[in-house]
Amino acid sequence: MNVLLASPRGFCAGVDMAIECLDETIRCVGPNIFVYHEIVHNRIVVERFQNQGVTFVDSVDDVPCGSTLVFSAHGVSPAVRQAARERKLQVIDATCPLVTKVHLEAIRYAREGYTIVLIGHSGHDEIIGTVGEAPDKIVLVESPEDVEHLQLEDRDKLACLTQTTLSVDEANTILEKLRRRYPHLESPAKEDICYATTNRQDAIKSLLKSADLLIVVGSQNSSNSRRLLEKGLAEGVQSYLVDGAEDLDSDWFADVETVVMTAGASAPESAVTECVDYLKHHFNAEFSDAVLRDESMRFPLPRELQILRGLESGDKLVSG
Ligand code: SF4
């Protein structure tokens, strides 16, 4: 059995930053802190922090006044920020800068009187946060069929934004339909689907042509992992999404010659390594890297954390 390890795969710059942000916050203020929603959509990552004592909440009301609250990589709405202010929480904002970019575009278009068509998945943390920036101005579209049923009251000034972790192909199909119906539709100069989502989808594209099986390492609620899974299925390849080796089923690999393995942007490389070890051990599999392109993107830690770190090192100087 040959296994092609697609690259880029796994952690993106936003996830790297969010995890480092939470690690550093724990180091500075201790583990008795709260995170609004999962820091990133990955079970292994979330469990690691839970084991350290971090509490994940779905409502700011569940955070005791004056505590430290970290916002996840997916961003939050202004209402959540306001609720945190009212409870006098010390907020560390680990929102990915590429999600913030979409928020800022929504704010700008809304301020200029546009109706915004937002392509994305209802209920996803990122979409809830973005819609919260201009709830009266944003209309959510999830599929090409939704475009046909769109009833826009004000269609003169129209703009389109997208969730950062969509299928590039599906988003383009929706966008083409929108442009056919609304030729004057505007969109940002730089597209919203992020580099990491695009790279991970591109990296498996040609590999799937010769694959018998696709393994995507990632959690079920990870949007970009699910898009990778769907890509495999759309190519007619038997495809599975697994958190780690414990989810692998040996029956999947019977009569399989070529496996493509990738990982969503929130999946740790340790989970990929576990799967590699499983296939080596059980099937004597041979591995090769299939590198499409290198990634070097890095995001800085949020300013409030840098200040906290500065204060901490200052304290040490004084007390030392
Ligand atoms: S997938 Fe893209 S938008 Fe989401 S955290 Fe990673 S870099 Fe940011």
Short mmCIF file of C-alpha atoms and ligand atoms in Angstrom, two decimals:
data_model
loop_
_atom_site.label_atom_id
_atom_site.label_comp_id
_atom_site.label_asym_id
_atom_site.label_seq_id
_atom_site.Cartn_x
_atom_site.Cartn_y
_atom_site.Cartn_z
CA MET A 1 0.00 0.00 0.00
CA ASN A 2 1.28 3.45 -0.95
CA VAL A 3 0.28 6.47 1.07
CA LEU A 4 0.64 9.96 -0.40
CA LEU A 5 0.91 12.59 2.33
CA ALA A 6 -0.56 15.76 0.86
CA SER A 7 1.09 19.06 1.69
CA PRO A 8 0.23 21.70 2.76
CA ARG A 9 -1.95 20.03 5.40
CA GLY A 10 -2.79 20.58 9.06
CA PHE A 11 -2.35 23.73 11.13
CA CYS A 12 -2.70 27.06 9.35
CA ALA A 13 -1.29 30.38 10.58
CA GLY A 14 -4.59 31.32 12.27
CA VAL A 15 -4.80 28.06 14.22
CA ASP A 16 -1.12 28.23 15.14
CA MET A 17 -1.63 31.74 16.48
CA ALA A 18 -4.83 30.86 18.40
CA ILE A 19 -3.23 27.86 20.10
CA GLU A 20 -0.07 29.78 20.96
CA CYS A 21 -2.30 32.58 22.23
CA LEU A 22 -4.12 30.24 24.61
CA ASP A 23 -0.88 28.58 25.74
CA GLU A 24 0.63 31.97 26.46
CA THR A 25 -2.49 33.22 28.27
CA ILE A 26 -2.34 30.16 30.52
CA ARG A 27 1.34 30.84 31.14
CA CYS A 28 0.64 34.47 32.06
CA VAL A 29 -2.56 34.20 34.13
CA GLY A 30 -2.85 30.49 34.94
CA PRO A 31 -5.25 27.84 33.60
CA ASN A 32 -8.38 29.16 35.33
CA ILE A 33 -9.50 30.94 32.16
CA PHE A 34 -12.42 30.73 29.77
CA VAL A 35 -12.65 30.40 26.00
CA TYR A 36 -15.66 31.51 24.01
CA HIS A 37 -16.49 28.48 21.81
CA GLU A 38 -13.82 25.95 20.85
CA ILE A 39 -10.49 27.72 20.39
CA VAL A 40 -10.23 25.84 17.07
CA HIS A 41 -12.56 23.14 15.79
CA ASN A 42 -10.56 20.11 16.86
CA ARG A 43 -11.41 17.61 19.59
CA ILE A 44 -7.80 16.71 20.45
CA VAL A 45 -6.76 20.35 20.81
CA VAL A 46 -9.81 21.23 22.92
CA GLU A 47 -9.34 18.19 25.20
CA ARG A 48 -5.69 19.11 25.78
CA PHE A 49 -6.73 22.54 27.07
CA GLN A 50 -9.64 21.11 29.09
CA ASN A 51 -7.17 18.76 30.77
CA GLN A 52 -5.11 21.81 31.72
CA GLY A 53 -8.17 23.35 33.43
CA VAL A 54 -9.47 25.70 30.71
CA THR A 55 -13.29 26.06 30.49
CA PHE A 56 -14.99 26.40 27.11
CA VAL A 57 -18.29 28.31 27.13
CA ASP A 58 -21.02 29.07 24.58
CA SER A 59 -22.29 32.11 26.44
CA VAL A 60 -20.49 35.04 28.05
CA ASP A 61 -23.07 34.78 30.87
CA ASP A 62 -21.28 31.60 31.98
CA VAL A 63 -18.04 33.49 32.64
CA PRO A 64 -17.65 34.91 36.18
CA CYS A 65 -17.24 38.71 36.25
CA GLY A 66 -13.63 39.86 36.10
CA SER A 67 -12.29 36.58 34.64
CA THR A 68 -10.06 36.17 31.61
CA LEU A 69 -11.90 35.22 28.40
CA VAL A 70 -10.23 34.23 25.13
CA PHE A 71 -12.16 34.63 21.88
CA SER A 72 -11.64 31.70 19.51
CA ALA A 73 -10.05 31.83 16.05
CA HIS A 74 -13.51 32.02 14.44
CA GLY A 75 -14.29 35.51 15.70
CA VAL A 76 -17.27 36.92 17.60
CA SER A 77 -20.06 39.39 17.01
CA PRO A 78 -20.10 42.92 18.51
CA ALA A 79 -22.84 41.72 20.90
CA VAL A 80 -20.43 39.21 22.44
CA ARG A 81 -17.73 41.88 22.79
CA GLN A 82 -20.26 44.14 24.51
CA ALA A 83 -21.38 41.36 26.87
CA ALA A 84 -17.73 40.76 27.80
CA ARG A 85 -17.25 44.49 28.52
CA GLU A 86 -20.34 44.53 30.73
CA ARG A 87 -18.96 41.66 32.80
CA LYS A 88 -15.61 43.46 33.02
CA LEU A 89 -13.77 40.49 31.55
CA GLN A 90 -10.13 40.61 30.57
CA VAL A 91 -10.45 39.71 26.89
CA ILE A 92 -7.73 38.16 24.75
CA ASP A 93 -8.85 38.07 21.14
CA ALA A 94 -7.47 35.10 19.18
CA THR A 95 -9.62 35.78 16.11
CA CYS A 96 -7.74 34.91 12.92
CA PRO A 97 -6.81 38.13 11.08
CA LEU A 98 -8.32 36.67 7.90
CA VAL A 99 -11.68 36.36 9.67
CA THR A 100 -11.30 39.91 10.98
CA LYS A 101 -10.76 41.01 7.36
CA VAL A 102 -14.23 39.67 6.47
CA HIS A 103 -15.77 41.43 9.51
CA LEU A 104 -14.20 44.72 8.43
CA GLU A 105 -15.52 44.27 4.88
CA ALA A 106 -19.02 43.62 6.26
CA ILE A 107 -18.82 46.75 8.41
CA ARG A 108 -17.61 48.88 5.47
CA TYR A 109 -20.23 47.64 2.99
CA ALA A 110 -23.02 48.02 5.57
CA ARG A 111 -21.88 51.55 6.39
CA GLU A 112 -21.93 52.43 2.68
CA GLY A 113 -25.52 51.21 2.36
CA TYR A 114 -24.91 47.88 0.62
CA THR A 115 -26.93 44.74 1.05
CA ILE A 116 -24.42 41.95 1.66
CA VAL A 117 -24.88 38.43 0.34
CA LEU A 118 -22.77 36.22 2.58
CA ILE A 119 -21.90 32.77 1.24
CA GLY A 120 -21.42 30.38 4.15
CA HIS A 121 -22.81 27.71 6.41
CA SER A 122 -25.61 28.67 8.77
CA GLY A 123 -24.77 28.09 12.44
CA HIS A 124 -20.97 28.04 11.94
CA ASP A 125 -19.21 30.14 14.60
CA GLU A 126 -17.56 32.31 11.96
CA ILE A 127 -20.85 33.06 10.19
CA ILE A 128 -22.60 33.91 13.47
CA GLY A 129 -19.82 36.40 14.23
CA THR A 130 -19.81 37.99 10.76
CA VAL A 131 -23.61 38.28 10.54
CA GLY A 132 -23.54 39.96 13.95
CA GLU A 133 -21.59 42.89 12.45
CA ALA A 134 -24.59 43.97 10.35
CA PRO A 135 -27.56 41.66 10.95
CA ASP A 136 -30.05 43.85 9.05
CA LYS A 137 -27.82 44.11 6.00
CA ILE A 138 -26.63 40.52 5.57
CA VAL A 139 -28.43 37.74 3.70
CA LEU A 140 -26.96 34.26 4.02
CA VAL A 141 -26.68 31.99 0.97
CA GLU A 142 -25.63 28.37 1.49
CA SER A 143 -26.11 26.74 -1.91
CA PRO A 144 -26.67 27.48 -5.61
CA GLU A 145 -30.39 26.74 -5.02
CA ASP A 146 -30.54 29.51 -2.42
CA VAL A 147 -29.52 32.00 -5.12
CA GLU A 148 -32.67 31.19 -7.13
CA HIS A 149 -34.88 31.85 -4.12
CA LEU A 150 -33.19 35.10 -3.10
CA GLN A 151 -35.69 37.91 -2.54
CA LEU A 152 -33.71 41.08 -1.98
CA GLU A 153 -35.65 44.17 -1.02
CA ASP A 154 -32.86 46.54 -1.92
CA ARG A 155 -30.84 45.28 -4.87
CA ASP A 156 -29.20 48.49 -6.10
CA LYS A 157 -26.06 48.29 -3.98
CA LEU A 158 -25.09 44.66 -3.61
CA ALA A 159 -21.90 43.12 -2.29
CA CYS A 160 -20.80 39.53 -1.73
CA LEU A 161 -18.61 38.11 1.04
CA THR A 162 -17.75 34.50 1.85
CA GLN A 163 -16.87 32.36 4.84
CA THR A 164 -13.10 31.72 4.90
CA THR A 165 -13.32 27.92 4.88
CA LEU A 166 -15.61 27.09 1.97
CA SER A 167 -15.09 24.75 -0.95
CA VAL A 168 -13.47 26.95 -3.58
CA ASP A 169 -15.34 25.18 -6.40
CA GLU A 170 -18.73 25.39 -4.69
CA ALA A 171 -18.26 29.04 -3.74
CA ASN A 172 -17.36 29.83 -7.36
CA THR A 173 -20.51 28.09 -8.59
CA ILE A 174 -22.63 30.15 -6.19
CA LEU A 175 -20.76 33.33 -7.10
CA GLU A 176 -21.29 32.74 -10.85
CA LYS A 177 -25.02 32.28 -10.27
CA LEU A 178 -25.14 35.43 -8.18
CA ARG A 179 -23.30 37.41 -10.86
CA ARG A 180 -25.67 36.16 -13.54
CA ARG A 181 -28.65 37.34 -11.48
CA TYR A 182 -27.01 40.50 -10.21
CA PRO A 183 -24.31 41.63 -12.69
CA HIS A 184 -23.52 44.70 -10.60
CA LEU A 185 -22.63 42.58 -7.53
CA GLU A 186 -19.43 43.85 -5.92
CA SER A 187 -16.87 41.86 -3.98
CA PRO A 188 -13.58 42.61 -2.19
CA ALA A 189 -10.40 42.84 -4.29
CA LYS A 190 -8.87 39.95 -2.38
CA GLU A 191 -11.13 36.95 -1.95
CA ASP A 192 -12.30 35.85 1.48
CA ILE A 193 -11.67 32.11 1.22
CA CYS A 194 -8.33 31.94 2.97
CA TYR A 195 -4.98 30.77 1.61
CA ALA A 196 -4.94 27.72 3.93
CA THR A 197 -8.35 26.45 2.81
CA THR A 198 -7.40 26.94 -0.85
CA ASN A 199 -3.98 25.29 -0.47
CA ARG A 200 -5.35 22.21 1.30
CA GLN A 201 -8.01 21.71 -1.36
CA ASP A 202 -5.51 22.28 -4.20
CA ALA A 203 -3.01 19.88 -2.62
CA ILE A 204 -5.33 16.85 -2.91
CA LYS A 205 -6.90 17.78 -6.26
CA SER A 206 -4.53 15.96 -8.63
CA LEU A 207 -3.70 13.23 -6.07
CA LEU A 208 -7.34 12.12 -5.93
CA LYS A 209 -7.20 11.04 -9.58
CA SER A 210 -5.04 8.04 -8.67
CA ALA A 211 -6.41 7.44 -5.16
CA ASP A 212 -8.46 4.48 -3.92
CA LEU A 213 -9.02 6.05 -0.52
CA LEU A 214 -8.84 9.48 1.10
CA ILE A 215 -8.19 9.93 4.80
CA VAL A 216 -8.80 13.44 6.13
CA VAL A 217 -7.52 13.99 9.65
CA GLY A 218 -9.74 16.49 11.42
CA SER A 219 -12.85 16.83 13.56
CA GLN A 220 -16.43 16.47 12.36
CA ASN A 221 -17.21 20.12 13.14
CA SER A 222 -14.18 21.47 11.27
CA SER A 223 -15.49 23.26 8.19
CA ASN A 224 -12.36 23.06 6.06
CA SER A 225 -11.84 19.37 7.00
CA ARG A 226 -15.38 18.59 5.85
CA ARG A 227 -14.74 20.40 2.57
CA LEU A 228 -11.71 18.12 1.98
CA LEU A 229 -13.86 15.08 2.71
CA GLU A 230 -16.52 16.30 0.28
CA LYS A 231 -13.88 16.84 -2.38
CA GLY A 232 -12.85 13.20 -2.14
CA LEU A 233 -16.44 11.99 -2.26
CA ALA A 234 -17.20 14.25 -5.24
CA GLU A 235 -14.30 12.58 -7.11
CA GLY A 236 -15.86 9.18 -6.36
CA VAL A 237 -13.09 8.25 -3.91
CA GLN A 238 -13.96 6.36 -0.72
CA SER A 239 -13.27 9.06 1.90
CA TYR A 240 -13.23 9.28 5.68
CA LEU A 241 -12.82 12.06 8.24
CA VAL A 242 -11.06 10.91 11.41
CA ASP A 243 -9.82 12.61 14.56
CA GLY A 244 -6.92 10.20 14.81
CA ALA A 245 -5.81 6.57 14.49
CA GLU A 246 -8.46 5.34 16.95
CA ASP A 247 -11.12 6.13 14.32
CA LEU A 248 -9.44 4.11 11.54
CA ASP A 249 -11.12 0.85 10.55
CA SER A 250 -8.91 -1.84 9.04
CA ASP A 251 -11.76 -2.93 6.72
CA TRP A 252 -11.44 0.38 4.84
CA PHE A 253 -8.00 -0.60 3.58
CA ALA A 254 -8.81 -4.04 2.11
CA ASP A 255 -7.82 -4.13 -1.61
CA VAL A 256 -6.60 -0.53 -1.44
CA GLU A 257 -3.36 0.33 -3.24
CA THR A 258 -3.13 4.11 -3.02
CA VAL A 259 -4.22 6.16 -0.04
CA VAL A 260 -4.13 9.97 0.03
CA MET A 261 -3.83 11.43 3.52
CA THR A 262 -4.38 15.06 4.42
CA ALA A 263 -5.43 17.09 7.46
CA GLY A 264 -7.73 20.04 8.00
CA ALA A 265 -6.35 23.37 9.15
CA SER A 266 -7.16 22.70 12.82
CA ALA A 267 -5.81 19.12 12.99
CA PRO A 268 -2.51 18.57 14.85
CA GLU A 269 0.32 16.81 13.00
CA SER A 270 0.55 14.36 15.94
CA ALA A 271 -2.83 12.93 14.83
CA VAL A 272 -1.47 12.45 11.29
CA THR A 273 1.63 10.74 12.70
CA GLU A 274 -0.60 8.34 14.67
CA CYS A 275 -2.43 7.42 11.47
CA VAL A 276 0.88 6.96 9.63
CA ASP A 277 2.11 4.64 12.39
CA TYR A 278 -1.15 2.67 12.26
CA LEU A 279 -0.83 2.07 8.52
CA LYS A 280 2.85 1.17 8.80
CA HIS A 281 2.15 -1.26 11.60
CA HIS A 282 -0.98 -2.93 10.18
CA PHE A 283 -0.34 -2.77 6.42
CA ASN A 284 3.37 -2.23 6.05
CA ALA A 285 2.45 0.90 4.09
CA GLU A 286 5.04 2.98 2.27
CA PHE A 287 4.81 6.75 2.50
CA SER A 288 5.79 9.59 0.21
CA ASP A 289 5.32 13.35 0.50
CA ALA A 290 3.29 15.07 -2.19
CA VAL A 291 4.13 18.74 -1.71
CA LEU A 292 2.14 21.16 -3.84
CA ARG A 293 3.53 24.36 -2.34
CA ASP A 294 5.19 25.70 0.78
CA GLU A 295 3.41 27.84 3.34
CA SER A 296 5.24 30.46 5.36
CA MET A 297 2.35 32.61 6.65
CA ARG A 298 2.59 33.65 10.32
CA PHE A 299 0.30 35.87 12.37
CA PRO A 300 1.42 37.86 15.41
CA LEU A 301 -0.11 37.26 18.82
CA PRO A 302 -2.90 39.74 19.72
CA ARG A 303 -1.74 43.07 21.08
CA GLU A 304 -3.46 42.61 24.46
CA LEU A 305 -1.47 39.39 25.00
CA GLN A 306 1.77 41.08 24.02
CA ILE A 307 1.00 43.78 26.62
CA LEU A 308 0.24 41.08 29.21
CA ARG A 309 3.56 39.39 28.43
CA GLY A 310 5.33 42.74 28.69
CA LEU A 311 3.75 43.37 32.09
CA GLU A 312 4.73 39.90 33.22
CA SER A 313 8.39 40.31 32.23
CA GLY A 314 8.35 43.78 33.87
CA ASP A 315 7.03 42.20 37.08
CA LYS A 316 9.80 39.67 36.97
CA LEU A 317 12.39 42.42 36.63
CA VAL A 318 10.96 44.22 39.65
CA SER A 319 10.61 41.13 41.79
CA GLY A 320 13.93 39.63 40.59
S1 SF4 B 1 -8.50 28.34 8.15
FE1 SF4 B 1 -7.93 30.33 7.28
S2 SF4 B 1 -9.35 31.79 8.22
FE2 SF4 B 1 -9.46 29.90 9.44
S3 SF4 B 1 -7.96 30.20 11.06
FE3 SF4 B 1 -6.88 29.20 9.39
S4 SF4 B 1 -5.94 30.89 8.18
FE4 SF4 B 1 -7.54 31.75 9.50
#
